[in-house]
Tab-separated table of C-alpha atoms in Angstrom:
chain	number	residue	atom	x	y	z
A	1	THR	CA	46.901	29.650	-50.917
A	2	ARG	CA	46.623	26.117	-52.195
A	3	THR	CA	46.500	25.196	-55.896
A	4	ILE	CA	43.843	22.674	-56.842
A	5	ARG	CA	44.621	20.361	-59.727
A	6	CYS	CA	41.777	19.601	-62.095
A	7	CYS	CA	41.037	16.269	-63.664
A	8	SER	CA	40.985	15.873	-67.441
A	9	THR	CA	37.198	16.210	-67.470
A	10	CYS	CA	37.360	19.622	-65.800
A	11	ALA	CA	40.108	20.693	-68.188
A	12	ALA	CA	37.953	19.634	-71.138
A	13	ILE	CA	35.084	21.749	-69.875
A	14	ALA	CA	37.369	24.749	-69.364
A	15	ASP	CA	39.123	24.443	-72.737
A	16	PRO	CA	37.543	21.896	-75.121
A	17	ILE	CA	40.104	22.538	-77.889
A	18	ALA	CA	43.111	21.870	-75.654
A	19	ALA	CA	41.478	18.659	-74.429
A	20	ARG	CA	41.647	17.172	-77.961
A	21	PRO	CA	45.065	18.118	-79.328
A	22	MET	CA	45.015	15.554	-82.153
A	23	THR	CA	41.689	16.742	-83.580
A	24	ASP	CA	43.274	19.502	-85.663
A	25	LEU	CA	45.892	17.119	-87.044
A	26	TRP	CA	43.297	14.540	-88.106
A	27	ALA	CA	41.098	17.278	-89.609
A	28	ALA	CA	44.062	18.609	-91.600
A	29	LEU	CA	44.978	15.134	-92.868
A	30	ALA	CA	41.361	14.492	-93.842
A	31	LEU	CA	41.263	17.786	-95.750
A	32	VAL	CA	44.458	16.842	-97.612
A	33	ALA	CA	42.865	13.525	-98.597
A	34	VAL	CA	39.735	15.320	-99.832
A	35	LEU	CA	41.751	17.782	-101.915
A	36	GLU	CA	44.004	15.067	-103.360
A	37	GLY	CA	40.963	12.971	-104.238
A	38	LEU	CA	39.214	15.955	-105.788
A	39	VAL	CA	42.163	16.676	-108.090
A	40	LEU	CA	42.444	13.013	-109.094
A	41	PHE	CA	38.680	12.783	-109.665
A	42	ALA	CA	38.330	16.040	-111.607
A	43	PHE	CA	41.558	15.931	-113.666
A	44	PRO	CA	42.791	12.342	-113.993
A	45	GLY	CA	44.660	12.985	-117.270
A	46	ALA	CA	46.527	16.001	-115.939
A	47	TRP	CA	47.309	14.108	-112.743
A	48	ARG	CA	48.767	11.206	-114.741
A	49	ARG	CA	50.896	13.527	-116.908
A	50	THR	CA	52.184	15.299	-113.813
A	51	ALA	CA	53.032	11.978	-112.159
A	52	GLU	CA	54.923	10.897	-115.285
A	53	GLN	CA	56.879	14.164	-115.300
A	54	LEU	CA	57.795	13.659	-111.647
A	55	LEU	CA	59.474	10.368	-112.539
A	56	SER	CA	61.934	12.177	-114.811
A	57	THR	CA	62.563	15.108	-112.433
A	58	PRO	CA	65.960	15.005	-110.681
A	59	VAL	CA	65.848	14.156	-106.972
A	60	GLY	CA	67.555	17.417	-106.001
A	61	ARG	CA	64.879	19.477	-107.713
A	62	LEU	CA	62.122	17.454	-106.015
A	63	ARG	CA	63.744	18.130	-102.639
A	64	VAL	CA	63.865	21.875	-103.340
A	65	ILE	CA	60.220	21.901	-104.414
A	66	GLY	CA	59.269	19.887	-101.318
A	67	ALA	CA	61.170	22.290	-99.049
A	68	LEU	CA	59.483	25.314	-100.654
A	69	VAL	CA	56.005	23.800	-100.338
A	70	MET	CA	56.693	22.797	-96.732
A	71	GLY	CA	57.956	26.311	-95.928
A	72	ALA	CA	54.911	27.913	-97.523
A	73	GLY	CA	52.663	25.592	-95.534
A	74	LEU	CA	54.409	26.462	-92.272
A	75	VAL	CA	54.079	30.189	-92.969
A	76	ALA	CA	50.387	29.766	-93.826
A	77	LEU	CA	49.828	27.705	-90.665
A	78	TYR	CA	51.555	30.352	-88.565
A	79	LEU	CA	49.427	33.124	-90.083
A	80	VAL	CA	46.191	31.167	-89.587
A	81	ARG	CA	46.940	30.132	-85.988
A	82	ARG	CA	48.386	33.346	-84.534
């Protein structure tokens, strides 16, 4: 039995999601931009106060918060994509 290799066009027809692997990444980045813009648009005063508080927060604490948020995002991504 001989295996026939498909071209990228045939692969796209067979599995359109796998043919565009960057689409999900760009969609996720666009959604982040929309949510960030929504918060800034809807609550500019609270956003400014939060940004000012971040300036006085120790770097170590910011790293811990960043690691926790990143971990929560990875868990959520795993649960959504499984």
